[in-house]
PDB file of C-alpha atoms in Angstrom:
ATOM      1  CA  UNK A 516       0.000   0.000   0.000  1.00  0.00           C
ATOM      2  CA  UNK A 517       0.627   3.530  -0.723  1.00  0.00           C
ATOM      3  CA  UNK A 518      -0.630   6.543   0.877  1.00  0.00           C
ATOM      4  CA  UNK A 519      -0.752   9.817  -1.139  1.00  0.00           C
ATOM      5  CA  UNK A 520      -1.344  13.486  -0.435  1.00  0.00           C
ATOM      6  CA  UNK A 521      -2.210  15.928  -3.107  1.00  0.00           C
ATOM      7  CA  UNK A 522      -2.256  19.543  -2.703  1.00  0.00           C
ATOM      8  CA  UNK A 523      -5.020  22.079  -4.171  1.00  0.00           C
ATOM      9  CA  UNK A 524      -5.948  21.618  -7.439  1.00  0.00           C
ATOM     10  CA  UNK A 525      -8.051  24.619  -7.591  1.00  0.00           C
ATOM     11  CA  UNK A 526     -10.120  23.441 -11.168  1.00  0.00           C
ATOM     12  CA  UNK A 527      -6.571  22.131 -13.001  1.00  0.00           C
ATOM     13  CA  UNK A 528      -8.097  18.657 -14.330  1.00  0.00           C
ATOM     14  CA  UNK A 529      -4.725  18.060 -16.489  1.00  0.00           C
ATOM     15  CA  UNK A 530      -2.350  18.876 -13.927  1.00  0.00           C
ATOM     16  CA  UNK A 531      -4.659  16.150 -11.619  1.00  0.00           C
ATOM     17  CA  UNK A 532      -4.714  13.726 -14.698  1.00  0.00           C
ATOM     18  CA  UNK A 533      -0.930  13.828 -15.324  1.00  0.00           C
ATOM     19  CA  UNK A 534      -0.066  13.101 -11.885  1.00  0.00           C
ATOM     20  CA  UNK A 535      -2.603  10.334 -11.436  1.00  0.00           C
ATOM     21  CA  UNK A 536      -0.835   8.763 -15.202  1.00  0.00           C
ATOM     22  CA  UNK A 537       2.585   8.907 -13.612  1.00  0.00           C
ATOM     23  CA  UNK A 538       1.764   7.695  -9.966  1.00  0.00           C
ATOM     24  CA  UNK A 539       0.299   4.531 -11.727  1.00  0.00           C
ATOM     25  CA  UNK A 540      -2.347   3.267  -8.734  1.00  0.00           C
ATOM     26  CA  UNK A 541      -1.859   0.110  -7.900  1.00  0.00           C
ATOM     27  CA  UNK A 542      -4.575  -2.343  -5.745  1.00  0.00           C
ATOM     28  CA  UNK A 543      -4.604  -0.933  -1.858  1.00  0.00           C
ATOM     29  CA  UNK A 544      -3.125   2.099  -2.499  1.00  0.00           C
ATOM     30  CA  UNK A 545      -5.533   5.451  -1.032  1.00  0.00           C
ATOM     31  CA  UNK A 546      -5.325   9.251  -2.015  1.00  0.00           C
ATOM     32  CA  UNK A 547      -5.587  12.005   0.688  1.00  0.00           C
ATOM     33  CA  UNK A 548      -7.059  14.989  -0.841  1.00  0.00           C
ATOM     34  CA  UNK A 549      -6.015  18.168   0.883  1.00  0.00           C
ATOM     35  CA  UNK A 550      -9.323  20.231  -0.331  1.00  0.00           C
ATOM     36  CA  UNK A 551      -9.416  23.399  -2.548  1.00  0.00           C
ATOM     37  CA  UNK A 552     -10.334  21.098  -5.653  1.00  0.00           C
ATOM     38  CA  UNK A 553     -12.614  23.930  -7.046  1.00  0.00           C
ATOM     39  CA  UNK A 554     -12.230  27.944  -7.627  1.00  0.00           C
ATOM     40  CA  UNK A 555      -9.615  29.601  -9.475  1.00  0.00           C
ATOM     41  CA  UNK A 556      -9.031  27.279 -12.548  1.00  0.00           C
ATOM     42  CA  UNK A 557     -10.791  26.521 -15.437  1.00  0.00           C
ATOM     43  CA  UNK A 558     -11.619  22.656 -14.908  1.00  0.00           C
ATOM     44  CA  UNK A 559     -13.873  22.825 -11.398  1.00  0.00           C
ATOM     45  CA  UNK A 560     -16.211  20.145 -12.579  1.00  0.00           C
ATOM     46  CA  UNK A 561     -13.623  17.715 -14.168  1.00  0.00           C
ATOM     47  CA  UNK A 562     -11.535  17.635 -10.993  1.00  0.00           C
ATOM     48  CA  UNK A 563     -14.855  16.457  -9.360  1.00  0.00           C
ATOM     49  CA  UNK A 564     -15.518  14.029 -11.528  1.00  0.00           C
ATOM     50  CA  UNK A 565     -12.134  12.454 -11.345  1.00  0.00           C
ATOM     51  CA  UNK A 566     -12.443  12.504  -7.596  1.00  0.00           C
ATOM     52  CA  UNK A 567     -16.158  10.812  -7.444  1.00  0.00           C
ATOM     53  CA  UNK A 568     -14.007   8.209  -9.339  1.00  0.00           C
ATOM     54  CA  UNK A 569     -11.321   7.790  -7.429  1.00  0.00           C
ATOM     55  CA  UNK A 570     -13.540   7.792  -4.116  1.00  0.00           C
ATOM     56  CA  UNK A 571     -16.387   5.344  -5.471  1.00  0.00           C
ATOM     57  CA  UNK A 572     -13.447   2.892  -6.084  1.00  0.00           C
ATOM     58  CA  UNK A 573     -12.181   3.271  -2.380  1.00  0.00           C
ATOM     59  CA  UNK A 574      -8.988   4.915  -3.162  1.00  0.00           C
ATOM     60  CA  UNK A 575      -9.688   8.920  -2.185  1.00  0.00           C
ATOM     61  CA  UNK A 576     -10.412  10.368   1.141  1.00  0.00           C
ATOM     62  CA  UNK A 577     -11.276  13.580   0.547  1.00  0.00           C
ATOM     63  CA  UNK A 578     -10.950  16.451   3.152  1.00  0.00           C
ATOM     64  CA  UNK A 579     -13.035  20.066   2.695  1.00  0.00           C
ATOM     65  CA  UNK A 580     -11.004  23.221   1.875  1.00  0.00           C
ATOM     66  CA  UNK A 581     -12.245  26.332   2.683  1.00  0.00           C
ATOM     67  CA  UNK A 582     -13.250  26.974  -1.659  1.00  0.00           C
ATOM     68  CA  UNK A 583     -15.569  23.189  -0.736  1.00  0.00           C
ATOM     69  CA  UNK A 584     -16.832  25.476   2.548  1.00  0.00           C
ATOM     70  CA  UNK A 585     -17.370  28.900   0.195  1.00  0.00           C
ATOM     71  CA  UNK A 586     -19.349  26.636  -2.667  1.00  0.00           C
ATOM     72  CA  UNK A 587     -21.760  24.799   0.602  1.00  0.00           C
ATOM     73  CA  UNK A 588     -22.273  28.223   1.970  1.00  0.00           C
ATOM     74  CA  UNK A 589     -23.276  29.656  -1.446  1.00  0.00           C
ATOM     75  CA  UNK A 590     -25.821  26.607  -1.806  1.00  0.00           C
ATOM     76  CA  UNK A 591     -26.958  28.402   1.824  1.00  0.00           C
ATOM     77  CA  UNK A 592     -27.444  31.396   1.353  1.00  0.00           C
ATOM     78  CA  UNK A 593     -28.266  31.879  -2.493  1.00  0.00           C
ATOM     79  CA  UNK A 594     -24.972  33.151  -4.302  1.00  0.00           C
ATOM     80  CA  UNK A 595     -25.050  37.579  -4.489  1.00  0.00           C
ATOM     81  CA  UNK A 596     -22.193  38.066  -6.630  1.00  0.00           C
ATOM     82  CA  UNK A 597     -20.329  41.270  -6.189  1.00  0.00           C
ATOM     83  CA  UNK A 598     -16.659  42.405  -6.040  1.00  0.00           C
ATOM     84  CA  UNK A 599     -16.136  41.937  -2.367  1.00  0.00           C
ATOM     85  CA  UNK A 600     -18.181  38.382  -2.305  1.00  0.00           C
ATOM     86  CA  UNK A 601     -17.763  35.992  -4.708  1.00  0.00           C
ATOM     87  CA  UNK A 602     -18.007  32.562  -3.154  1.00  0.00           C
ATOM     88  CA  UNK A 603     -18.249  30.220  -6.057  1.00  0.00           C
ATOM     89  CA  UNK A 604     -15.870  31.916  -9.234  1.00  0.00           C
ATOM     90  CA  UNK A 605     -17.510  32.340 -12.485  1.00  0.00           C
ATOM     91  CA  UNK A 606     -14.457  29.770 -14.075  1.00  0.00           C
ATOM     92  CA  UNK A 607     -15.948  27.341 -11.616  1.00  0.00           C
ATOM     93  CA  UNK A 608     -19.479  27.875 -12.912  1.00  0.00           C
ATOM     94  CA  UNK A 609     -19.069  28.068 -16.055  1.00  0.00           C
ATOM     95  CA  UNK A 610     -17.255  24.573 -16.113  1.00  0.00           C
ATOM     96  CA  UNK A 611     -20.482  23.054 -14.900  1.00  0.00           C
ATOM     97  CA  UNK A 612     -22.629  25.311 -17.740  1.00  0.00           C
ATOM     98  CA  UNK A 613     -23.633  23.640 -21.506  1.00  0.00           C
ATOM     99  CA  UNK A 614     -21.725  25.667 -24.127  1.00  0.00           C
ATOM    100  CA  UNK A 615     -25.554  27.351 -24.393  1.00  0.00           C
ATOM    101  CA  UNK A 616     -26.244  27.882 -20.720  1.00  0.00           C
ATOM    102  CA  UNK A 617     -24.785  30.747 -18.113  1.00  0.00           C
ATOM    103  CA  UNK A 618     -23.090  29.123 -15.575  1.00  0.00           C
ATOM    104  CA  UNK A 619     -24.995  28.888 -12.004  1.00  0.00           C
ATOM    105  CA  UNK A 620     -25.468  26.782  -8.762  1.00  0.00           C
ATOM    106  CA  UNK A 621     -27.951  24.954  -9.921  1.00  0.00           C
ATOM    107  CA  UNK A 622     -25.969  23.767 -13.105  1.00  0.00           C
ATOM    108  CA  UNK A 623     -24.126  21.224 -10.757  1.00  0.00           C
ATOM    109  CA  UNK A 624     -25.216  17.969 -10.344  1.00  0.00           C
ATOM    110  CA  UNK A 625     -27.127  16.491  -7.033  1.00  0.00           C
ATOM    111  CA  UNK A 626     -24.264  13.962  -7.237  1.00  0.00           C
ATOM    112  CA  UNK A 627     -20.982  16.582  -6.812  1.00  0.00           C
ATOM    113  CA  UNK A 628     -23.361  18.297  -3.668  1.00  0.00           C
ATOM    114  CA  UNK A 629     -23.473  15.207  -2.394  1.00  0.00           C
ATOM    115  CA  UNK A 630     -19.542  14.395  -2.711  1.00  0.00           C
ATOM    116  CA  UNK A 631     -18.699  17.500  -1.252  1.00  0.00           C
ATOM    117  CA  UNK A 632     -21.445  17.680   1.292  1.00  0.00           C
ATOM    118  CA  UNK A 633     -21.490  14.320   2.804  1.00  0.00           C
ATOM    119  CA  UNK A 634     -18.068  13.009   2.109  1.00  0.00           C
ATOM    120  CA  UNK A 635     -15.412  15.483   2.380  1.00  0.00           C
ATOM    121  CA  UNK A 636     -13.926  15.281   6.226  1.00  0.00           C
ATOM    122  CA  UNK A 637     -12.129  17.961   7.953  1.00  0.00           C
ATOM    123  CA  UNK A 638      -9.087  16.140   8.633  1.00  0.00           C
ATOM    124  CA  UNK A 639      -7.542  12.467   8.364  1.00  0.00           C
ATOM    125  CA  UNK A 640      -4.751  10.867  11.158  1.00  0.00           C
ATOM    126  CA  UNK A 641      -2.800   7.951  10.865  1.00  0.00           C
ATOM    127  CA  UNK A 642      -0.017   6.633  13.458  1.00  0.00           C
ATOM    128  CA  UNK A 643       2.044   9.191  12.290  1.00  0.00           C
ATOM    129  CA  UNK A 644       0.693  11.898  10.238  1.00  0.00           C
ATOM    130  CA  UNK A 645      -2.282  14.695  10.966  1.00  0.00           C
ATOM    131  CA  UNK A 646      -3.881  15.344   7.377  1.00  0.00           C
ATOM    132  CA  UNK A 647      -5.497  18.442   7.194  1.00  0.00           C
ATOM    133  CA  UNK A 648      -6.453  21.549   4.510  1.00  0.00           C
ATOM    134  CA  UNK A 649      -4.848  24.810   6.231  1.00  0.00           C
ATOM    135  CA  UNK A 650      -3.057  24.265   9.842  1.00  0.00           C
ATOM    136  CA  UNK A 651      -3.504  23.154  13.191  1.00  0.00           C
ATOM    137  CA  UNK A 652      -3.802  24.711  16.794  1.00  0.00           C
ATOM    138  CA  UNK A 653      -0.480  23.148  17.915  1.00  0.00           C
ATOM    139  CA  UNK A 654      -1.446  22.908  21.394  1.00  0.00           C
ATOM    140  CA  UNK A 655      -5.092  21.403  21.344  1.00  0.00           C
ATOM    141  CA  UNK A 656      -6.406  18.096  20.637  1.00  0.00           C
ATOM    142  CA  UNK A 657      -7.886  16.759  17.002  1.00  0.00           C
ATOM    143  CA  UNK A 658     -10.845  16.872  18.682  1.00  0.00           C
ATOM    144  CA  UNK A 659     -11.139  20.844  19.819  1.00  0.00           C
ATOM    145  CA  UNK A 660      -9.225  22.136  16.495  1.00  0.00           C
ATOM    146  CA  UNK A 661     -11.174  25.205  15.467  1.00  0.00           C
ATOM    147  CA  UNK A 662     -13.166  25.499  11.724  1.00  0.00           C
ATOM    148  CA  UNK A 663     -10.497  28.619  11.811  1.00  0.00           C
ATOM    149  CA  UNK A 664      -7.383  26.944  11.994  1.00  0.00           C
ATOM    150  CA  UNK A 665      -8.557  23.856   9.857  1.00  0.00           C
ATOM    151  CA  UNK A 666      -9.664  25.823   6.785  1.00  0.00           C
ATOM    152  CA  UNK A 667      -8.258  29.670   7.014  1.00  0.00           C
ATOM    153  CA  UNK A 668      -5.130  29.717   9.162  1.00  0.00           C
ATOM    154  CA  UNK A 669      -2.464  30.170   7.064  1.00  0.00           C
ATOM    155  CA  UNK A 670       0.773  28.223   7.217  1.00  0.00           C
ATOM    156  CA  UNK A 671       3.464  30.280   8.820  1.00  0.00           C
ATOM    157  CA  UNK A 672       6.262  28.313  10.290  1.00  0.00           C
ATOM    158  CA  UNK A 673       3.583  26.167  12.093  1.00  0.00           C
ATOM    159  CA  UNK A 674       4.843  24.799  15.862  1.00  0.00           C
ATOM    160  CA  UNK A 675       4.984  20.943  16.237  1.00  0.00           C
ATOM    161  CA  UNK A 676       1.908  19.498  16.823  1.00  0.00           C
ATOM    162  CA  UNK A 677       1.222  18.136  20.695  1.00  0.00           C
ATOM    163  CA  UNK A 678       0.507  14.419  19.308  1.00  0.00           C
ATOM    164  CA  UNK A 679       4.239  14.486  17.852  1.00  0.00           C
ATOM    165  CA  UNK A 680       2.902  13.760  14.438  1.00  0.00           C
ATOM    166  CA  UNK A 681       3.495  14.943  11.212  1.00  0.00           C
ATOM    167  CA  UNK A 682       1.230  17.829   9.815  1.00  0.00           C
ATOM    168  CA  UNK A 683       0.289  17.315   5.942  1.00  0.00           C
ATOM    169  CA  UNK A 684      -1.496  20.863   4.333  1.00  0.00           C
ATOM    170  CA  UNK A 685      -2.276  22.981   1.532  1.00  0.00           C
ATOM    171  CA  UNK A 686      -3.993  25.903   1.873  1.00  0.00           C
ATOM    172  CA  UNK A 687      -1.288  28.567   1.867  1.00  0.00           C
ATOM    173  CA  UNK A 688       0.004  28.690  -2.280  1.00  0.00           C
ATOM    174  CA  UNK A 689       3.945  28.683  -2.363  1.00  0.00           C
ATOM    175  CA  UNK A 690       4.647  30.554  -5.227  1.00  0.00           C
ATOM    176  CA  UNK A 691       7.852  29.374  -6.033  1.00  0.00           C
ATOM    177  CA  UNK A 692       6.628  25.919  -6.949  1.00  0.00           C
ATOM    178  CA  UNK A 693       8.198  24.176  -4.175  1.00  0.00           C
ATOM    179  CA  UNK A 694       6.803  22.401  -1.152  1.00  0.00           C
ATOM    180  CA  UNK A 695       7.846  22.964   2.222  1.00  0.00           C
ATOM    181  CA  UNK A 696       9.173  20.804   4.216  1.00  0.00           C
ATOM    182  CA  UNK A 697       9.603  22.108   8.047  1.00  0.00           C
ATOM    183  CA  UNK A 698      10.200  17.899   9.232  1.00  0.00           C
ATOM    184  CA  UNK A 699       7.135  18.649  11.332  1.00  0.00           C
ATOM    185  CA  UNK A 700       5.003  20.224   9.038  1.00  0.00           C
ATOM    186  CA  UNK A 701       4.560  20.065   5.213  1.00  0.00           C
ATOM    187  CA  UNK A 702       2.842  22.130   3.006  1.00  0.00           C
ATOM    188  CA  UNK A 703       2.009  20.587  -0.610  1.00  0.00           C
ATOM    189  CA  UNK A 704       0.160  23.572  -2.155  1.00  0.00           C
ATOM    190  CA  UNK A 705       2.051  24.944  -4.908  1.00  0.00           C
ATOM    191  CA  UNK A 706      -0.044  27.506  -6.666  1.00  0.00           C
ATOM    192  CA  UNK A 707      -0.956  24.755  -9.393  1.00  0.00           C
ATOM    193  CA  UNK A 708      -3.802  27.238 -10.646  1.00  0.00           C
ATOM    194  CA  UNK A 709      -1.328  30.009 -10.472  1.00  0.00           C
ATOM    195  CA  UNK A 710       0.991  28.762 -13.639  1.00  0.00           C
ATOM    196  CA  UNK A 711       2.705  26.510 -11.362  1.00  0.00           C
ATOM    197  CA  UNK A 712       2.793  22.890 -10.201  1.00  0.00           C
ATOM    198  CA  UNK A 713       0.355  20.610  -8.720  1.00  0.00           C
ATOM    199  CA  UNK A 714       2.151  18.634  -5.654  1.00  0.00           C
ATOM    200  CA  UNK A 715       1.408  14.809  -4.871  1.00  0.00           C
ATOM    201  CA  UNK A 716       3.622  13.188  -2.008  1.00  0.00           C
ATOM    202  CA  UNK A 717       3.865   9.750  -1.329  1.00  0.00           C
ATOM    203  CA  UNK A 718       4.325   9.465   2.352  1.00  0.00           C
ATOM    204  CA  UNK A 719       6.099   6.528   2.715  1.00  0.00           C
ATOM    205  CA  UNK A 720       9.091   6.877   0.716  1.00  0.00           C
ATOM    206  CA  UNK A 721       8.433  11.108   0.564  1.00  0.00           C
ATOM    207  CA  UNK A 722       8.249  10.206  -3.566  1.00  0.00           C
ATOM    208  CA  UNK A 723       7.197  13.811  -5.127  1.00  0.00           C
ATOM    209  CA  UNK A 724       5.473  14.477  -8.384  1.00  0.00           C
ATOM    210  CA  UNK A 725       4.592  17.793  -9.967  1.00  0.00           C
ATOM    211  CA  UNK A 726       2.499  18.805 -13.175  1.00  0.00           C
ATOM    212  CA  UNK A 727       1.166  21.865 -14.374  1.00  0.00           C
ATOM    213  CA  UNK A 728      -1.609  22.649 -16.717  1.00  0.00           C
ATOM    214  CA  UNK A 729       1.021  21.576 -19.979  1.00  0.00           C
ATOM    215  CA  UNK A 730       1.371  18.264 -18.407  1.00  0.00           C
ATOM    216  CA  UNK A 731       4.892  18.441 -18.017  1.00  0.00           C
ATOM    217  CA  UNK A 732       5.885  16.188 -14.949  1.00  0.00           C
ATOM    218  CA  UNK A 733       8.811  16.335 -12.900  1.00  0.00           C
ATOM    219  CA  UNK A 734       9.674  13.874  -9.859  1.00  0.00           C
ATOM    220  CA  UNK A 735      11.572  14.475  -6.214  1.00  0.00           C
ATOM    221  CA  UNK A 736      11.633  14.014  -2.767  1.00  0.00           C
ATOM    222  CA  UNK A 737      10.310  15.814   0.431  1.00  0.00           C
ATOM    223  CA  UNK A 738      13.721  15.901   1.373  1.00  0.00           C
ATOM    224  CA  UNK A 739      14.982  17.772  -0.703  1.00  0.00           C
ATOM    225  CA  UNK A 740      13.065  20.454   0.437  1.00  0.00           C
ATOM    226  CA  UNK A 741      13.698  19.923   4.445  1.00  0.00           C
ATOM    227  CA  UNK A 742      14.279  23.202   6.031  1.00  0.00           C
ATOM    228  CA  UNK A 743      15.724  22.935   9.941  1.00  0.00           C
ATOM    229  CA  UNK A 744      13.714  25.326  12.272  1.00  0.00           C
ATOM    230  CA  UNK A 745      14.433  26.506  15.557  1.00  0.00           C
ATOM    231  CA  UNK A 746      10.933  25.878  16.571  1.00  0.00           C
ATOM    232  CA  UNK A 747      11.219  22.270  15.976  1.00  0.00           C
ATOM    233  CA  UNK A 748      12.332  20.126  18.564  1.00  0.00           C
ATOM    234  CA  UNK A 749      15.692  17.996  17.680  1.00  0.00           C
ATOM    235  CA  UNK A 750      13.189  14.793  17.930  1.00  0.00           C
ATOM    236  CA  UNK A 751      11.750  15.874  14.717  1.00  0.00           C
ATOM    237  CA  UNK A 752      13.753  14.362  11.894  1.00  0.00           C
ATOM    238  CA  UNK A 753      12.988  15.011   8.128  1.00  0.00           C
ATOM    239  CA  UNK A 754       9.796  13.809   7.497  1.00  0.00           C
ATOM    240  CA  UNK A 755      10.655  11.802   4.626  1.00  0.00           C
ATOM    241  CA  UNK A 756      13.223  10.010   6.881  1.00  0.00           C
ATOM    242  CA  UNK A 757      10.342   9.116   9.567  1.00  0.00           C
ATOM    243  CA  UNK A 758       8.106   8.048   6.476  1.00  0.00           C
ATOM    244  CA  UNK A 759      11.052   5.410   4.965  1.00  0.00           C
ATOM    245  CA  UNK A 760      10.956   3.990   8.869  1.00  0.00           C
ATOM    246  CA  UNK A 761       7.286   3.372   8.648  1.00  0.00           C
ATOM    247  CA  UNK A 762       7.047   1.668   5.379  1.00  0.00           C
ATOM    248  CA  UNK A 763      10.244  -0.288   6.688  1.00  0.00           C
ATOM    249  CA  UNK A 764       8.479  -0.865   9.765  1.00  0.00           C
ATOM    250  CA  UNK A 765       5.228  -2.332   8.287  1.00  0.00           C
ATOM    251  CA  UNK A 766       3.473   0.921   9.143  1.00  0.00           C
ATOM    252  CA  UNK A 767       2.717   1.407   5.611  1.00  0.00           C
ATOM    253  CA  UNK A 768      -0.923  -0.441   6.656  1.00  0.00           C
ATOM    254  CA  UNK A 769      -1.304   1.995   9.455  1.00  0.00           C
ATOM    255  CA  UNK A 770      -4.964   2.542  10.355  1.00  0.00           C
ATOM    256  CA  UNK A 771      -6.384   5.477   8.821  1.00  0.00           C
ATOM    257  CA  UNK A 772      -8.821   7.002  11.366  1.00  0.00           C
ATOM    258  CA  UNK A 773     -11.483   9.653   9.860  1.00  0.00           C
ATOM    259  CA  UNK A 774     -13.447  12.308  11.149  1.00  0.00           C
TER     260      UNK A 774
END
């Protein structure tokens, strides 16, 4: 088994497709998705389709971003569309719309509602890694983590964690392209519907793949982007050294516990 993390997607279908092409899924291996999959780019309802895939065949568990929370609120509340509110973009509509139609709410299907609604979690844990769209509270509990810090709070050299495990987020675009690796806490979203790369780790072996919207692919490894913080305590190693251990260890089956 393999366990994957991918960062936003943010509507880029082709980025999502290339990566999926290269990783090559094999039986027993599951997808964390880090939320944000709509807003932004051009392919909204393609990404969703992909993911109703991936989850009807058992291999995604999908968490909410705070775009999922903006599009449930806008299904609310009726969507008022001005300059200082949007909460579903018209790129995201407009994927949903027939070449005929103008793109609304009610264009998407009962099916995608019902994805996002009912099946999206707000975080995953495993013996060793805290999955989760934007940050944690470092000092409180799964449990008592506020909507804030889950889906808002951006990532800015993040403090370890009370549990001692490894944080896995998007949320906060890196506009360089690269992922950030503080051995505590990793942040996988690399401004994919910015011009830049879509981020999948393989937390086992800390395996990276990028693609962008060309489908050009490049491959790497969480450690190569370790950074050493002062914050961290010196019992936090790299995270993709901790991650080797585990799949050594036969940790690579480790319970996946969902909330």
């Amino acid at each position: 088994m393999r366990l994957f993390a991918i960062g936003d997607i943010h509507g880029c279908a082709t980025a999502l497709d290339t990566i999926l092409a290269a990783i090559s899924l094999r039986t027993g291996d599951r997808i964390v998705g880090l939320g944000d999959y709509i807003n932004k780019g051009p392919e909204s309802k393609a990404v969703i389709d992909r993911l109703i895939q991936l989850f009807d065949h058992g291999v995604l568990v999908p968490l909410l971003g705070n775009h999922e929370l903006k599009l449930l609120a806008a299904a609310k509340q009726g969507q008022t569309q001005t300059p200082a509110d949007v909460l579903v973009d018209q790129q995201t509509l407009a994927s949903y719309a027939e070449p005929t139609q103008t793109g609304s709410l009610a264009c998407i299907p009962e099916g995608h509602w019902r994805f996002v609604q009912d099946h999206c979690l707000n975080w995953l844990a495993t013996e060793n890694h805290i999955f989760v769209h934007a940050n944690l509270k470092a000092d409180q509990p799964l449990t008592a983590q506020p909507d804030t810090a889950l889906f808002w709070e951006k990532f800015d050299q993040p403090q370890p964690h009370q549990s001692g495990k490894i944080m896995v987020c998007g949320h906060t675009p890196q506009r360089n392209g690269q992922p950030v690796n503080l051995g505590h806490a990793i942040c996988l979203d690399t401004a994919a519907c910015e011009g830049h790369w879509l981020t999948c780790l393989e937390v086992y072996s800390g395996g990276i793949w990028q693609a962008n919207q060309h489908r050009d692919l490049k491959q790497s490894n969480i450690r190569d982007f370790y950074r050493k913080t002062a914050s961290a305590p010196s019992a936090v190693t790299e995270a993709s050294s901790q991650s080797g251990a585990e799949a050594g260890g036969g940790a690579a089956t480790e319970e996946l516990v969902l909330v």
